[in-house]
XYZ file of C-alpha atoms in Angstrom:
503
model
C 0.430 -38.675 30.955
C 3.398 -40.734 30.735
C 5.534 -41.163 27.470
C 4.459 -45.065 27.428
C 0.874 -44.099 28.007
C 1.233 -41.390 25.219
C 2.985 -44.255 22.731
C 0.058 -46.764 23.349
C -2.527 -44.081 22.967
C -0.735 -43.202 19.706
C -0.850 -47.276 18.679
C -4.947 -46.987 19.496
C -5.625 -43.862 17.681
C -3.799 -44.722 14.583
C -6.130 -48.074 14.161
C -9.005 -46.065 14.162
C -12.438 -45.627 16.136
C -15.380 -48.629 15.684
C -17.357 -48.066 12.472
C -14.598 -45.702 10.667
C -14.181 -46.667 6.987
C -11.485 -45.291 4.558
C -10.960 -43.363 1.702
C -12.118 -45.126 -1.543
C -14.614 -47.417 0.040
C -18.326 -46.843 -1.318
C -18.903 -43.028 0.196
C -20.005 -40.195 -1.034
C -17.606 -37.741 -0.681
C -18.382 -33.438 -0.799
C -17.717 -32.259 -3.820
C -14.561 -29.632 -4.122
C -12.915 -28.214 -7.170
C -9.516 -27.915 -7.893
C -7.354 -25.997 -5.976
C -6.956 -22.526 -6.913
C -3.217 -21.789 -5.686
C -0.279 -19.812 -7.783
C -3.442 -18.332 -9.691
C -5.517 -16.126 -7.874
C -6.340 -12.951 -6.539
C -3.990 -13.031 -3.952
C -0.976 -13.427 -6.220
C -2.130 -10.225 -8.200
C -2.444 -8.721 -5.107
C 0.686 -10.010 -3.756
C 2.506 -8.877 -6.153
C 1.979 -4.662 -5.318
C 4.953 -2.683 -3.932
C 5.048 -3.162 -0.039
C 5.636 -0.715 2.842
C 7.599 -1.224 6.341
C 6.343 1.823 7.157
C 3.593 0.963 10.058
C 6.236 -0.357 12.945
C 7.270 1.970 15.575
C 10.614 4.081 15.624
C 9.735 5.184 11.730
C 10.149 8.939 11.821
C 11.121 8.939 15.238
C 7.623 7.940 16.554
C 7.174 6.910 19.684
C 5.252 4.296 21.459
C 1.810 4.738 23.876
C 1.424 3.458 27.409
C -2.242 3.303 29.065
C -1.286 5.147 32.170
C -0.295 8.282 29.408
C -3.175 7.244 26.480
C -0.899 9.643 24.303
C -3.085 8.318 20.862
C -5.441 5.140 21.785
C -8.298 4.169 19.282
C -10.603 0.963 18.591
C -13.036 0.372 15.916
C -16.391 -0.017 15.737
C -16.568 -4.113 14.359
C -13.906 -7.121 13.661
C -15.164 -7.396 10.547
C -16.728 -5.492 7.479
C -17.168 -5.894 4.235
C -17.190 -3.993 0.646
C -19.144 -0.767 1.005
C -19.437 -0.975 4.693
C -18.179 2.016 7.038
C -16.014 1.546 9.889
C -15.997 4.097 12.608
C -12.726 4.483 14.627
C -13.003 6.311 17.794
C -9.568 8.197 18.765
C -8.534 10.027 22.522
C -5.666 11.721 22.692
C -3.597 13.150 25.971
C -4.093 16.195 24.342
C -6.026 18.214 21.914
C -4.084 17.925 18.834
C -4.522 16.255 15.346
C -4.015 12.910 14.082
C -3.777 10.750 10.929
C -4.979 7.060 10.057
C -2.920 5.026 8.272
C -4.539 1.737 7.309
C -2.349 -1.408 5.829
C -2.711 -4.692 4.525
C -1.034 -7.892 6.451
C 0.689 -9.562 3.985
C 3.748 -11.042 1.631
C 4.412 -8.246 -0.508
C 7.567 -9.429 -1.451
C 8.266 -10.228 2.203
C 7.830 -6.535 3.314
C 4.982 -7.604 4.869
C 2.303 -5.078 4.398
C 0.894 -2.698 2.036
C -0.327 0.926 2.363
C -3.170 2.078 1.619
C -4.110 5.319 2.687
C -3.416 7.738 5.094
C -6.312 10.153 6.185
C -6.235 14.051 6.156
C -5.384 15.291 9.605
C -8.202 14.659 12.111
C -8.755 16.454 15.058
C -8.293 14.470 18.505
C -9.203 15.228 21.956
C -8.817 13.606 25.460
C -11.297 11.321 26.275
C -12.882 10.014 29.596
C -11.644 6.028 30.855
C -14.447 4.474 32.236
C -15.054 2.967 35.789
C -15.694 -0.680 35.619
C -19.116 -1.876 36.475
C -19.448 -2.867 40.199
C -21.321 -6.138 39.268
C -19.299 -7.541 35.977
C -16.119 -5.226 36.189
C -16.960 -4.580 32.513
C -14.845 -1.915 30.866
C -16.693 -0.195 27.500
C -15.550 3.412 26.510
C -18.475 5.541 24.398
C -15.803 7.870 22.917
C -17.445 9.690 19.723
C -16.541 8.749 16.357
C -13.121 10.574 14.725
C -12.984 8.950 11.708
C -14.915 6.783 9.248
C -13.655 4.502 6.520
C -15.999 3.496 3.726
C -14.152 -0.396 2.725
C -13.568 0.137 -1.546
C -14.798 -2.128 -3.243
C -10.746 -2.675 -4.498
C -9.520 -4.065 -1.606
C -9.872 -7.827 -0.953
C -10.301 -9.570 1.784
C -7.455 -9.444 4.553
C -5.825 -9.213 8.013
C -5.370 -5.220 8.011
C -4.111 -2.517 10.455
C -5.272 0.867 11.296
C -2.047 3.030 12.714
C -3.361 5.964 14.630
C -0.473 8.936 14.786
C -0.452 12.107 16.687
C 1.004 15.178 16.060
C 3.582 15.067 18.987
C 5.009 11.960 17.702
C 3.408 8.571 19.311
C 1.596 5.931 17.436
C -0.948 3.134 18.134
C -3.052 0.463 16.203
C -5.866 -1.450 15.985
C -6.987 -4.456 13.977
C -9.491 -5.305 11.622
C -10.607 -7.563 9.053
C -11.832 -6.878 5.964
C -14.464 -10.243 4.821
C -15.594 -11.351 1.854
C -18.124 -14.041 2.701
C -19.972 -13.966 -1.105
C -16.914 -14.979 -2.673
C -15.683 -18.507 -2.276
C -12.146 -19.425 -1.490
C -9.872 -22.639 -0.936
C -9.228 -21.318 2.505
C -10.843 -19.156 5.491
C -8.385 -18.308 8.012
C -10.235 -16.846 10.943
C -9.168 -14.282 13.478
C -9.596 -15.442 16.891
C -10.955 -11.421 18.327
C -12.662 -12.790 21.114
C -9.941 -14.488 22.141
C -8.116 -11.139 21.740
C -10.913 -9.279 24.014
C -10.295 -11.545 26.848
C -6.569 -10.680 27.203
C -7.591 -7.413 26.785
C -6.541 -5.820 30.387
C -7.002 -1.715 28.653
C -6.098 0.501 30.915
C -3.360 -1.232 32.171
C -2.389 2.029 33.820
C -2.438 0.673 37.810
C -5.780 1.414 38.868
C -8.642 0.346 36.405
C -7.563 -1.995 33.937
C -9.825 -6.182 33.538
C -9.556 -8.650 31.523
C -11.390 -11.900 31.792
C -7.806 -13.409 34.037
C -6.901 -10.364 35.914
C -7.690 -6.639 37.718
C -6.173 -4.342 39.872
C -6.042 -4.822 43.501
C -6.575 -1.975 45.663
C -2.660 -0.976 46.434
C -1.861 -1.237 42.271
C -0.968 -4.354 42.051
C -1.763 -7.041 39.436
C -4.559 -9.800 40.866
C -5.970 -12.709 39.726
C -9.449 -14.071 39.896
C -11.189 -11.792 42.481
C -10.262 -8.869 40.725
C -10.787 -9.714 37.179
C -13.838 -8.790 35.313
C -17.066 -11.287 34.001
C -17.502 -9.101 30.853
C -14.850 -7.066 28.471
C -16.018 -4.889 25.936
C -14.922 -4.245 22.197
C -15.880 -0.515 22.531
C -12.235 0.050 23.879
C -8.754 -0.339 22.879
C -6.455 -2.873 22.810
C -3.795 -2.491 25.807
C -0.038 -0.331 25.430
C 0.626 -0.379 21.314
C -2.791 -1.823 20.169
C -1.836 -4.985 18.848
C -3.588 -7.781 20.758
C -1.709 -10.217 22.781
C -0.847 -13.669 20.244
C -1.517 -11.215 17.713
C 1.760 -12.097 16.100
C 0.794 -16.225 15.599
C -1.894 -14.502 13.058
C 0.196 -12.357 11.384
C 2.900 -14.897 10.596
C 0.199 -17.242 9.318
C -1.472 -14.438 6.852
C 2.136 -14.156 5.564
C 3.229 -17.123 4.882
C -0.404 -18.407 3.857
C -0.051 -15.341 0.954
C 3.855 -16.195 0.310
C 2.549 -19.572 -0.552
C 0.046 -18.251 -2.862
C -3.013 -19.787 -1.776
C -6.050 -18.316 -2.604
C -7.263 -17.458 0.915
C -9.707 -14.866 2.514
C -10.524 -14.105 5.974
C -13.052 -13.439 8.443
C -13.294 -13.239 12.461
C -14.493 -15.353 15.506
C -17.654 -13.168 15.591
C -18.488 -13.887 12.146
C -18.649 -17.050 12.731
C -20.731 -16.315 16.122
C -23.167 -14.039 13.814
C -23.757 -16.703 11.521
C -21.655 -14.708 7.895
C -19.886 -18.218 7.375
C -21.045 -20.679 5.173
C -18.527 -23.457 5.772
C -19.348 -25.273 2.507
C -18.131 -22.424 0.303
C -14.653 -23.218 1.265
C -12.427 -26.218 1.091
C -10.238 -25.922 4.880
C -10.724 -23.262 7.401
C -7.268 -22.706 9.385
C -7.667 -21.055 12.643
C -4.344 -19.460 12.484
C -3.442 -18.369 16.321
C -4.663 -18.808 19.713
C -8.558 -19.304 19.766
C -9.368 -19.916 23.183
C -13.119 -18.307 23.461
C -15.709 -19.780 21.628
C -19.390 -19.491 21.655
C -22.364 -22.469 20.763
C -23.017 -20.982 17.792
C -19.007 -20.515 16.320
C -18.417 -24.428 17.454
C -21.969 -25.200 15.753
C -19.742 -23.775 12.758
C -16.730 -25.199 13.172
C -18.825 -29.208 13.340
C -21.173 -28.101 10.628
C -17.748 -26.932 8.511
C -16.953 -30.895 9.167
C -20.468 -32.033 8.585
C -19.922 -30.442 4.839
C -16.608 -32.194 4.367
C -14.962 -28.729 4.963
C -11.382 -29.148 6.222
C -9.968 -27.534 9.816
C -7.024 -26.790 10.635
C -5.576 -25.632 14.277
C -2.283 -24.242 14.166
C -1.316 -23.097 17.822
C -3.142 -24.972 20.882
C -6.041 -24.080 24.196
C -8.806 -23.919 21.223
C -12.509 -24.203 22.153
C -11.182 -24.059 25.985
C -14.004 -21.760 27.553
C -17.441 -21.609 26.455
C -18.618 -17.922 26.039
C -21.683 -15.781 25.109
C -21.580 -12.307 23.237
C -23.767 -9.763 24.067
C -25.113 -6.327 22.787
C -23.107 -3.391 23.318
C -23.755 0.473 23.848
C -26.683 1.746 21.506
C -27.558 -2.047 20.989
C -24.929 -3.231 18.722
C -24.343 -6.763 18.592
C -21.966 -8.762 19.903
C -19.805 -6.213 21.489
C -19.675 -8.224 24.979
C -17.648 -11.173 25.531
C -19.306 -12.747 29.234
C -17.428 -15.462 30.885
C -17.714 -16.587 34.336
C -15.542 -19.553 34.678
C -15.423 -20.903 38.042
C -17.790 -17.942 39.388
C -21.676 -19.052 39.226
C -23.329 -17.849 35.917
C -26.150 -15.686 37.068
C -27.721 -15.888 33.151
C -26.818 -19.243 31.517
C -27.966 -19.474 27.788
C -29.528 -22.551 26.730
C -26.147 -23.932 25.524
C -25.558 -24.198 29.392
C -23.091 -21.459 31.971
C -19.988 -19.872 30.632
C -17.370 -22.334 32.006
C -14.998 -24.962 30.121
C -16.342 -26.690 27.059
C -14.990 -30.056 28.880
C -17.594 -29.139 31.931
C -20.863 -28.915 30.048
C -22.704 -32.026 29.124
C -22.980 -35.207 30.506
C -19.642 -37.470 30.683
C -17.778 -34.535 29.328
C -19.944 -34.399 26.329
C -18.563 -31.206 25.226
C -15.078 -31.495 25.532
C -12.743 -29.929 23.330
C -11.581 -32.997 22.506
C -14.753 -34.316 20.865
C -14.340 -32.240 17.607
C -10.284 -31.843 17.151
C -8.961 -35.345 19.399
C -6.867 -33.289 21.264
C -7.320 -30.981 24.130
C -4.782 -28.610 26.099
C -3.133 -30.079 28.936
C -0.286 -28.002 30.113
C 1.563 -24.451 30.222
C 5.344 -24.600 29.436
C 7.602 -22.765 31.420
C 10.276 -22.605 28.857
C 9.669 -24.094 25.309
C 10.605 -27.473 24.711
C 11.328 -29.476 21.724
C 8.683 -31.070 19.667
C 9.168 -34.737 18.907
C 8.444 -36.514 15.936
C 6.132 -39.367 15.439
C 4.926 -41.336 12.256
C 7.661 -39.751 10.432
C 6.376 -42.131 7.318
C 3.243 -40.332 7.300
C 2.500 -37.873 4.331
C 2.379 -34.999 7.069
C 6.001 -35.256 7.393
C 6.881 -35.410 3.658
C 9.938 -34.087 2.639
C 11.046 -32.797 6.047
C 13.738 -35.464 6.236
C 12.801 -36.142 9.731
C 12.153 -39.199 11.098
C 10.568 -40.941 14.645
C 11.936 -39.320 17.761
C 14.028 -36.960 15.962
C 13.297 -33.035 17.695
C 12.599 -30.042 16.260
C 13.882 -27.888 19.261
C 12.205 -25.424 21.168
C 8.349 -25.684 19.014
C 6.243 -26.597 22.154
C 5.843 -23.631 23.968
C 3.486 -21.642 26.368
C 0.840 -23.753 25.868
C 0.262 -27.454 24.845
C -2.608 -29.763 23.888
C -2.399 -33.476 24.227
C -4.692 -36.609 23.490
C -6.543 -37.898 26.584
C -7.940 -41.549 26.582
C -10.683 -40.515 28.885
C -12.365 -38.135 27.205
C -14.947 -37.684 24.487
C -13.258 -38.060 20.891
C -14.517 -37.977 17.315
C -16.606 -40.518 15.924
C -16.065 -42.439 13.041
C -12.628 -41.097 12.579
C -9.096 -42.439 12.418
C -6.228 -40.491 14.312
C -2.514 -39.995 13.498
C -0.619 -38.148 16.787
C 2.290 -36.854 14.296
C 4.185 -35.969 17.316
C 4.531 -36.986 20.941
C 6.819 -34.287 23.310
C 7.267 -34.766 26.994
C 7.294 -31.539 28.500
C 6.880 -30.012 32.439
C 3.706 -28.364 33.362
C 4.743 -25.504 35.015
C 1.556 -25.598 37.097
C 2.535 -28.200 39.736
C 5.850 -29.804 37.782
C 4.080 -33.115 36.703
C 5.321 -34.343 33.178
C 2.712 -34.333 30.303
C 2.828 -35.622 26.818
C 2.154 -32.648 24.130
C 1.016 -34.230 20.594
C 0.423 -32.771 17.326
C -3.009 -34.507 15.690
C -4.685 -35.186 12.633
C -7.944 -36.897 12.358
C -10.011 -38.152 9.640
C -13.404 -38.806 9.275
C -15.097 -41.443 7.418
C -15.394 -38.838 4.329
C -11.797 -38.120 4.218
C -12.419 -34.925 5.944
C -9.352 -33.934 8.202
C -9.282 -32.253 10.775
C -5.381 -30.934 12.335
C -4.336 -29.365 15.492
C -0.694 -28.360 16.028
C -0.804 -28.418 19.716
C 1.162 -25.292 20.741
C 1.905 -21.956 20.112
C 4.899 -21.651 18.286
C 3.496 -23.507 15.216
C 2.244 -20.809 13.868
C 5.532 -18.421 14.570
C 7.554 -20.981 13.000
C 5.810 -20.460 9.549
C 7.359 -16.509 9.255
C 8.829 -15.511 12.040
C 12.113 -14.652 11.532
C 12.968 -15.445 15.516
C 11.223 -18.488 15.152
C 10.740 -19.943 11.646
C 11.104 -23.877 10.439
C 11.838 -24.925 7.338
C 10.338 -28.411 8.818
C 6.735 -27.189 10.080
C 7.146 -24.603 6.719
C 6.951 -27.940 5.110
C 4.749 -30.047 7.145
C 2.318 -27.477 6.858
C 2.069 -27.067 3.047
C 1.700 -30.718 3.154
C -1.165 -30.719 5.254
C -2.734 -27.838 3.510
C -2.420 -29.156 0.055
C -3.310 -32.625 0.840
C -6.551 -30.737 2.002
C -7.005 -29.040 -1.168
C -7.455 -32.021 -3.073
C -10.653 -31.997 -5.074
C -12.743 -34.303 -4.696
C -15.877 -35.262 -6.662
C -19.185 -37.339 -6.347
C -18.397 -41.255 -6.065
């Protein structure tokens, strides 16, 4: 899209779509109470002593490669709550022992996490990598249980860690998140895990390693499509260290979200697949990295969150790109499959239609991405470009000093979404592009128009995408951080935590 296309598209969206009606007017808005932020229990629990103790090259420890698998673990669910176990199943390159270290993703005083507890020694053993399957290249590992962890009933909800060291000296990780769906909170961020599965290319050690992109061809190389696998498993570990790929947009969001003190609790993309979310016990829901894979029932979720007058807000970009399903896993647990076929042909399409783009199901592009958040991706960057400012008079940008076409450098990056005047968009809603970016698609050198977006609905209810990737970096990220999108952000996330009452 051309800047001057971009510019008139941002003069249309800002009037509005036909039958839109504004705040005030005779509406009945959803009822939401006052926000809860500077007093909560994230605060209190903000405020215990920290630890920088869980990064490599503490104590000498060393990283883990796949090709070695010198201490490699993954857990048994995304998600669990108070009272709930969680099994962690540990191989080793030898028999040895290991401990579990689990942490909490936080402020702390901007440490960053908290400990809170290390195991007794466990005894670890190697384990057998699996072939993929012949038909789906899936990958799933049915490695016995080392360790279990009961969730107290203590700890709240949070982005947490679980640091798996051997005796020899090398550590690992894996992710979890620890939900509490009973209690209600101003904000849900959620954890985009299936997203993180389909990165997933464990064992990236030459030979036997799929994700839902790539596989190994048969000289050791790196492929693309014809070698990648259909379905990737959760009952496996995260590639190298452990840490999924993006998984550093989500932990720079749980910071500063708990710097900020908002009272905020967390849950994952397969909670809202396996229906845990009630979106009208919460005021916004911020989907704090990249959240690329989504299923019919998590997008039901995200429109019946809007439905409810329950905020959303996107902070990276490529959301609600491929449509997915999740299937059972070994001994029949749920949603321990992530099946995608793309461009291949769907041998078992659900109801909600083949696993392919959102924008190709439907009629007329019913489905797009574009229908619930008004923007869609449209580009990868091949170096990050800067973002530039529109509607600098707009409450978004508040504070920020900026004003229209001035840059914040190098904020569009890897990926970008933009508005696209011949697509699907949301009804009854008026739309502010807050930014408008020429960039260089690095996938055949055309120029494309990156915008930031915030829509809102005929009940006030707003709904934000950042459109790229280093939004959320920019928010705590030391390499990255913005004191303008720190800014812009609180704006946006206290002019969503309003209350608002019964007219």
């Amino acid at each position: 899209m051309s800047r001057r296309t971009a510019l008139g598209a941002l003069s249309l969206s800002a009037v509005g779509f036909a039958g839109y009606q504004l705040r005030g007017q005779d509406e009945v808005l959803p009822t939401r109470p006052a926000a809860r932020t500077g007093n909560n229990l994230i605060v209190r629990e903000n405020k215990a002593i920290g630890s920088d103790q869980w990064p490599l090259g503490r104590d000498g420890l060393k990283g883990v490669t796949d090709d070695l698998a010198q201490i490699q673990g993954y857990a048994s669910a995304t998600s669990v709550t108070h009272g709930e176990p969680i099994d962690f199943h540990i191989s080793s390159h030898i028999a040895q022992q290991c401990t579990i270290t689990v942490y909490r993703i936080g402020h702390y005083d901007a440490v960053g996490a908290r400990h809170l507890l290390t195991s007794e020694p466990v005894k670890v053993k190697p384990q057998k990598k699996p072939e993929p399957q012949p038909e789906t290249g899936l990958i799933s590992c049915d490695w016995p249980v080392t360790w279990t962890l009961d969730i107290p009933k203590t700890w709240i909800s949070g982005l947490f860690l679980a640091v798996f060291t051997s005796q020899d000296g090398y550590r690992s990780y894996t992710p979890f998140v620890v939900r509490e769906t009973a209690r209600r909170s101003d904000v849900l961020m959620i954890l985009p895990f299936t997203t993180y599965q389909a990165y997933n290319m464990w064992p990236l050690d030459g030979r036997t390693g799929k994700n839902l992109y790539k596989g190994y061809t048969a000289d050791g190389k790196i492929g693309g499509n014809p070698e990648r696998a259909f379905k990737v498993s959760f009952d496996r570990p995260y590639m190298q260290l452990g840490l999924p790929r993006w998984f550093d947009m989500d932990m720079s969001t749980a910071r500063w979200a708990e710097s900020s003190g908002y009272d905020i609790t967390y849950a994952t993309s397969l909670d809202l697949h396996e229906g845990r979310i009630n979106p009208a016990h919460y005021t916004a829901i911020v989907f704090s990295g990249h959240d690329e894979y989504w299923s019919k029932e998590m997008r039901d979720c995200a429109e019946e969150a809007v439905a409810a007058g329950t905020h959303l807000a996107f902070l990276a970009s490529n959301n609600i790109y491929f449509h997915i399903r999740l299937e059972t896993g070994a001994e029949d647990r749920p949603s321990r499959v992530v099946t995608c076929y793309k461009e291949a042909p769907d041998p078992e399409p659900s109801d909600a239609g083949p696993t392919v783009r959102w924008r190709h199901l439907g009629k007329k592009h019913h489905k797009a991405e574009q229908r619930l958040m008004g923007v869609q991706y449209n580009g990868i960057l091949a170096k990050p470009a800067p973002l530039v400012v529109s509607e600098s008079k707009h409450w978004f940008w508040s504070g920020t000093g900026l004003r229209d076409s001035d840059e914040i450098p190098d904020l569009v990056a890897v990926e970008a979404d933009g508005f696209n005047p011949s697509m699907p968009q949301p009804a009854d809603t008026k739309q502010t592009l807050l930014a408008s970016s020429p960039y260089v698609d690095s996938r055949n050198r055309a120029r494309a128009m990156q915008n930031t977006s915030l829509c809102e609905n005929y009940q006030g209810t707003l709904v934000f995408v950042a459109g790229t990737f280093h939004w959320p970096l920019a928010l705590n990220d030391s390499d990255y951080v913005s004191p303008h999108v720190q800014r812009a952000t609180s704006n946006l996330l206290n002019r969503m935590l309003e209350p608002r009452s019964t007219q």
